Amino acid sequence: MTDHHVHIGQFNEIYYDALELFELIESLSAKTGVTEIRYSSTSSCRDDAEFLRVEEEIEYALNFESDVLTARPYLWFIPKYAEQGISVESAAGALDYCGIKLHPAGQNWDEENPKHERALHEIFSWADKNEKTVLIHCGPQKCDLPTRFERFFAEYKSARVILAHSNPVKETAEMLNKYQNVFSDTACIASEDLKLLREKATDSSKILFGSDFPVSHYFATHIFGKTHTLEEEYISNAKTQLPSL
């Protein structure tokens, strides 16, 4: 099983070391069934995010070697990079990225800004040409609805789009059923919403496992007052796909 939604790097006051996280996930593989992960760096969503610094984090993470677990990175591309003149093609081609991540709630993608609009086309064009993934954070706000970038789904049909969090369910199901190249993930989805989405989706196999780990653990322990371990959190997340765990 592949976990399509893992994070490394700085998240608020905590720094999550890539190799330590990967080793933890690897140690649980026999129990969770996870043999591959796709990850991005939350250092990208800091106000002081620097492209080269994040790239160094990914280079460090690529040192991970395992016969059990494969770890593949996403390039988290932000509007600031477009404004700085960093091209999508050169940034995405620098390392062995499996795709590009967009977070329209965390960063303001303004399609009326020519640099932003050009970068968005470059992102989906790169994914289309290389048959790579665009992972998009989704939510109930106007800025991050699953339909926000629909015009790109239709234009770039070989780009594999994953609507992270499958939120809201109604709009997620609409996109899953309308576009062959659109998928979603289970990161942080409530069990009742996941059940509803599986009922609404014509092809429920397009709903992929995503854990949002270790950010999910941060929210559980720092906001909701829980005290469980990182290991327990990851196993709990895997239960969304394997209820028998």
Tab-separated table of C-alpha atoms in Angstrom:
chain	number	residue	atom	x	y	z
A	1	MET	CA	0.000	0.000	0.000
A	2	THR	CA	1.161	3.542	-0.774
A	3	ASP	CA	0.747	6.453	1.621
A	4	HIS	CA	0.329	9.438	-0.685
A	5	HIS	CA	0.457	12.139	2.010
A	6	VAL	CA	3.432	12.265	4.397
A	7	HIS	CA	5.317	15.341	5.628
A	8	ILE	CA	8.847	16.140	6.710
A	9	GLY	CA	10.497	19.363	7.868
A	10	GLN	CA	9.468	22.271	10.063
A	11	PHE	CA	5.875	22.404	11.305
A	12	ASN	CA	5.295	25.208	13.785
A	13	GLU	CA	7.797	24.646	16.625
A	14	ILE	CA	8.651	21.029	15.756
A	15	TYR	CA	11.150	19.815	13.175
A	16	TYR	CA	10.402	16.368	11.765
A	17	ASP	CA	13.570	14.688	10.563
A	18	ALA	CA	12.914	12.797	7.324
A	19	LEU	CA	15.103	9.779	7.982
A	20	GLU	CA	13.745	9.290	11.494
A	21	LEU	CA	10.156	9.396	10.217
A	22	PHE	CA	10.869	7.041	7.332
A	23	GLU	CA	12.532	4.549	9.673
A	24	LEU	CA	9.494	4.678	11.956
A	25	ILE	CA	7.101	4.041	9.050
A	26	GLU	CA	9.406	1.281	7.802
A	27	SER	CA	9.343	-0.409	11.223
A	28	LEU	CA	5.533	-0.527	11.071
A	29	SER	CA	5.315	-1.781	7.495
A	30	ALA	CA	4.514	-5.384	8.387
A	31	LYS	CA	1.631	-4.161	10.535
A	32	THR	CA	0.253	-1.400	8.270
A	33	GLY	CA	1.002	-2.824	4.833
A	34	VAL	CA	2.624	0.459	3.762
A	35	THR	CA	5.549	-0.199	1.406
A	36	GLU	CA	5.753	3.204	-0.297
A	37	ILE	CA	5.290	6.799	0.825
A	38	ARG	CA	5.044	10.112	-1.016
A	39	TYR	CA	6.227	13.075	1.029
A	40	SER	CA	6.664	16.854	0.954
A	41	SER	CA	8.285	19.366	3.292
A	42	THR	CA	6.100	21.552	5.504
A	43	SER	CA	9.046	23.949	5.689
A	44	SER	CA	7.570	25.163	2.388
A	45	CYS	CA	4.572	26.702	4.157
A	46	ARG	CA	6.611	28.924	6.462
A	47	ASP	CA	6.569	32.675	5.781
A	48	ASP	CA	10.363	32.565	5.438
A	49	ALA	CA	10.372	29.533	3.115
A	50	GLU	CA	13.436	29.367	0.866
A	51	PHE	CA	13.549	27.148	-2.197
A	52	LEU	CA	17.178	26.066	-1.783
A	53	ARG	CA	16.677	25.259	1.904
A	54	VAL	CA	13.701	23.039	1.140
A	55	GLU	CA	15.590	21.424	-1.724
A	56	GLU	CA	18.382	20.568	0.736
A	57	GLU	CA	15.806	18.863	2.972
A	58	ILE	CA	14.636	16.741	0.049
A	59	GLU	CA	18.222	15.883	-0.909
A	60	TYR	CA	18.800	14.728	2.669
A	61	ALA	CA	15.587	12.676	2.623
A	62	LEU	CA	16.675	10.979	-0.605
A	63	ASN	CA	19.523	9.377	1.367
A	64	PHE	CA	16.984	6.952	2.831
A	65	GLU	CA	17.655	3.384	1.737
A	66	SER	CA	15.444	0.419	2.485
A	67	ASP	CA	14.476	-2.946	1.062
A	68	VAL	CA	11.082	-2.555	2.718
A	69	LEU	CA	9.957	1.034	2.134
A	70	THR	CA	10.221	3.295	-0.920
A	71	ALA	CA	10.081	7.053	-0.236
A	72	ARG	CA	9.413	9.494	-3.092
A	73	PRO	CA	9.230	13.297	-2.786
A	74	TYR	CA	6.784	15.914	-3.986
A	75	LEU	CA	8.014	19.383	-4.879
A	76	TRP	CA	5.874	21.775	-2.833
A	77	PHE	CA	5.708	24.743	-5.200
A	78	ILE	CA	4.525	28.052	-3.749
A	79	PRO	CA	3.515	31.384	-5.372
A	80	LYS	CA	6.574	33.049	-3.860
A	81	TYR	CA	8.816	30.888	-6.058
A	82	ALA	CA	6.951	32.044	-9.167
A	83	GLU	CA	7.352	35.666	-8.075
A	84	GLN	CA	11.091	35.061	-7.627
A	85	GLY	CA	11.383	33.790	-11.199
A	86	ILE	CA	12.011	30.150	-10.244
A	87	SER	CA	10.744	28.062	-13.145
A	88	VAL	CA	8.670	24.978	-12.484
A	89	GLU	CA	10.576	22.986	-15.100
A	90	SER	CA	13.995	23.644	-13.573
A	91	ALA	CA	12.803	23.191	-9.977
A	92	ALA	CA	10.971	19.949	-10.713
A	93	GLY	CA	13.798	18.602	-12.834
A	94	ALA	CA	16.500	19.135	-10.226
A	95	LEU	CA	15.598	16.039	-8.172
A	96	ASP	CA	13.617	12.844	-8.696
A	97	TYR	CA	10.186	14.217	-7.767
A	98	CYS	CA	7.077	12.059	-8.107
A	99	GLY	CA	4.938	15.165	-8.448
A	100	ILE	CA	4.165	18.687	-7.282
A	101	LYS	CA	2.098	19.794	-4.298
A	102	LEU	CA	-0.174	22.849	-4.155
A	103	HIS	CA	-1.666	24.268	-0.951
A	104	PRO	CA	-4.110	27.036	-1.932
A	105	ALA	CA	-5.238	27.546	1.676
A	106	GLY	CA	-1.680	27.964	2.945
A	107	GLN	CA	-0.474	30.091	0.049
A	108	ASN	CA	-2.484	32.557	-2.009
A	109	TRP	CA	-2.547	31.436	-5.632
A	110	ASP	CA	-3.906	34.466	-7.507
A	111	GLU	CA	-4.830	33.537	-11.079
A	112	GLU	CA	-5.105	37.228	-11.955
A	113	ASN	CA	-1.377	37.523	-11.265
A	114	PRO	CA	0.358	36.627	-14.566
A	115	LYS	CA	3.293	34.973	-12.770
A	116	HIS	CA	0.981	32.793	-10.700
A	117	GLU	CA	-1.157	31.870	-13.705
A	118	ARG	CA	1.897	30.964	-15.776
A	119	ALA	CA	3.310	28.837	-12.948
A	120	LEU	CA	0.037	26.935	-12.551
A	121	HIS	CA	0.014	26.087	-16.249
A	122	GLU	CA	3.668	25.045	-16.002
A	123	ILE	CA	2.891	22.789	-13.021
A	124	PHE	CA	0.078	20.932	-14.748
A	125	SER	CA	1.949	20.893	-18.064
A	126	TRP	CA	5.008	19.342	-16.398
A	127	ALA	CA	2.829	16.702	-14.732
A	128	ASP	CA	1.021	16.065	-18.014
A	129	LYS	CA	4.189	15.631	-20.085
A	130	ASN	CA	5.890	13.437	-17.498
A	131	GLU	CA	2.773	11.573	-16.301
A	132	LYS	CA	3.384	12.810	-12.766
A	133	THR	CA	1.066	13.782	-9.927
A	134	VAL	CA	-0.298	17.123	-8.737
A	135	LEU	CA	-1.332	16.782	-5.080
A	136	ILE	CA	-3.734	19.577	-4.090
A	137	HIS	CA	-4.748	20.437	-0.531
A	138	CYS	CA	-8.540	20.723	-0.463
A	139	GLY	CA	-11.030	22.077	2.030
A	140	PRO	CA	-14.377	23.879	2.431
A	141	GLN	CA	-13.105	27.412	1.802
A	142	LYS	CA	-13.609	29.025	-1.605
A	143	CYS	CA	-9.827	29.121	-2.106
A	144	ASP	CA	-9.308	25.375	-1.627
A	145	LEU	CA	-12.474	23.705	-2.899
A	146	PRO	CA	-11.790	20.556	-4.964
A	147	THR	CA	-13.222	22.404	-7.967
A	148	ARG	CA	-10.778	25.330	-7.648
A	149	PHE	CA	-8.379	24.127	-10.365
A	150	GLU	CA	-10.887	22.140	-12.423
A	151	ARG	CA	-9.986	23.855	-15.691
A	152	PHE	CA	-6.492	22.358	-15.415
A	153	PHE	CA	-7.866	18.850	-14.807
A	154	ALA	CA	-9.703	19.063	-18.119
A	155	GLU	CA	-6.840	20.600	-20.093
A	156	TYR	CA	-3.992	18.404	-18.833
A	157	LYS	CA	-5.506	14.929	-19.008
A	158	SER	CA	-2.260	12.992	-18.435
A	159	ALA	CA	-1.570	14.831	-15.183
A	160	ARG	CA	-2.610	12.614	-12.264
A	161	VAL	CA	-4.451	14.835	-9.790
A	162	ILE	CA	-4.974	13.873	-6.144
A	163	LEU	CA	-7.450	15.942	-4.129
A	164	ALA	CA	-5.929	15.746	-0.657
A	165	HIS	CA	-8.296	15.332	2.304
A	166	SER	CA	-11.332	14.585	0.053
A	167	ASN	CA	-12.983	17.652	1.542
A	168	PRO	CA	-15.801	18.538	1.002
A	169	VAL	CA	-17.173	15.129	0.030
A	170	LYS	CA	-19.765	16.420	-2.456
A	171	GLU	CA	-17.309	18.355	-4.628
A	172	THR	CA	-14.648	15.641	-4.311
A	173	ALA	CA	-17.054	12.985	-5.578
A	174	GLU	CA	-18.064	15.235	-8.474
A	175	MET	CA	-14.445	15.591	-9.597
A	176	LEU	CA	-13.699	11.871	-9.137
A	177	ASN	CA	-16.693	10.923	-11.263
A	178	LYS	CA	-16.149	13.585	-13.927
A	179	TYR	CA	-12.425	13.183	-14.653
A	180	GLN	CA	-10.557	9.956	-15.270
A	181	ASN	CA	-7.279	11.547	-14.120
A	182	VAL	CA	-8.606	12.784	-10.753
A	183	PHE	CA	-8.174	10.849	-7.496
A	184	SER	CA	-8.448	11.800	-3.809
A	185	ASP	CA	-6.794	10.791	-0.544
A	186	THR	CA	-7.989	9.954	2.952
A	187	ALA	CA	-5.745	12.328	4.928
A	188	CYS	CA	-7.605	13.518	8.038
A	189	ILE	CA	-10.999	12.500	6.666
A	190	ALA	CA	-13.672	11.606	9.212
A	191	SER	CA	-14.845	7.984	9.028
A	192	GLU	CA	-18.432	8.983	8.263
A	193	ASP	CA	-17.250	11.260	5.431
A	194	LEU	CA	-15.081	8.493	3.994
A	195	LYS	CA	-18.047	6.118	4.039
A	196	LEU	CA	-20.182	8.722	2.249
A	197	LEU	CA	-17.477	9.399	-0.333
A	198	ARG	CA	-17.139	5.702	-1.114
A	199	GLU	CA	-20.890	5.590	-1.684
A	200	LYS	CA	-20.867	8.641	-3.964
A	201	ALA	CA	-17.765	7.730	-5.984
A	202	THR	CA	-18.450	5.668	-9.085
A	203	ASP	CA	-15.015	4.063	-8.674
A	204	SER	CA	-14.028	3.903	-5.004
A	205	SER	CA	-10.558	2.594	-5.932
A	206	LYS	CA	-9.726	6.208	-6.847
A	207	ILE	CA	-9.846	7.062	-3.129
A	208	LEU	CA	-6.216	6.584	-2.088
A	209	PHE	CA	-4.633	6.218	1.332
A	210	GLY	CA	-3.073	9.361	2.752
A	211	SER	CA	-2.090	9.797	6.402
A	212	ASP	CA	-1.030	13.468	6.717
A	213	PHE	CA	1.585	12.056	9.116
A	214	PRO	CA	3.114	13.422	11.322
A	215	VAL	CA	1.024	16.613	11.088
A	216	SER	CA	-2.004	14.549	12.107
A	217	HIS	CA	-0.144	13.614	15.314
A	218	TYR	CA	0.770	17.253	15.954
A	219	PHE	CA	-2.892	18.304	15.819
A	220	ALA	CA	-3.980	15.348	17.958
A	221	THR	CA	-1.454	16.054	20.719
A	222	HIS	CA	-1.057	19.847	20.567
A	223	ILE	CA	-4.637	20.894	19.846
A	224	PHE	CA	-6.910	18.042	20.920
A	225	GLY	CA	-4.928	17.064	24.027
A	226	LYS	CA	-4.267	13.431	23.166
A	227	THR	CA	-1.129	11.670	24.419
A	228	HIS	CA	-0.555	8.753	22.059
A	229	THR	CA	2.766	8.108	20.303
A	230	LEU	CA	3.794	8.700	16.710
A	231	GLU	CA	3.676	4.938	16.151
A	232	GLU	CA	0.127	4.707	17.477
A	233	GLU	CA	-0.907	7.652	15.312
A	234	TYR	CA	0.416	6.065	12.135
A	235	ILE	CA	-1.280	2.742	12.830
A	236	SER	CA	-4.521	4.604	13.552
A	237	ASN	CA	-4.260	6.413	10.210
A	238	ALA	CA	-3.650	3.150	8.360
A	239	LYS	CA	-6.891	1.786	9.802
A	240	THR	CA	-8.802	4.024	7.368
A	241	GLN	CA	-7.743	1.568	4.658
A	242	LEU	CA	-7.268	-1.561	6.766
A	243	PRO	CA	-9.970	-1.577	9.488
A	244	SER	CA	-8.730	-4.952	10.762
A	245	LEU	CA	-5.531	-3.409	12.218
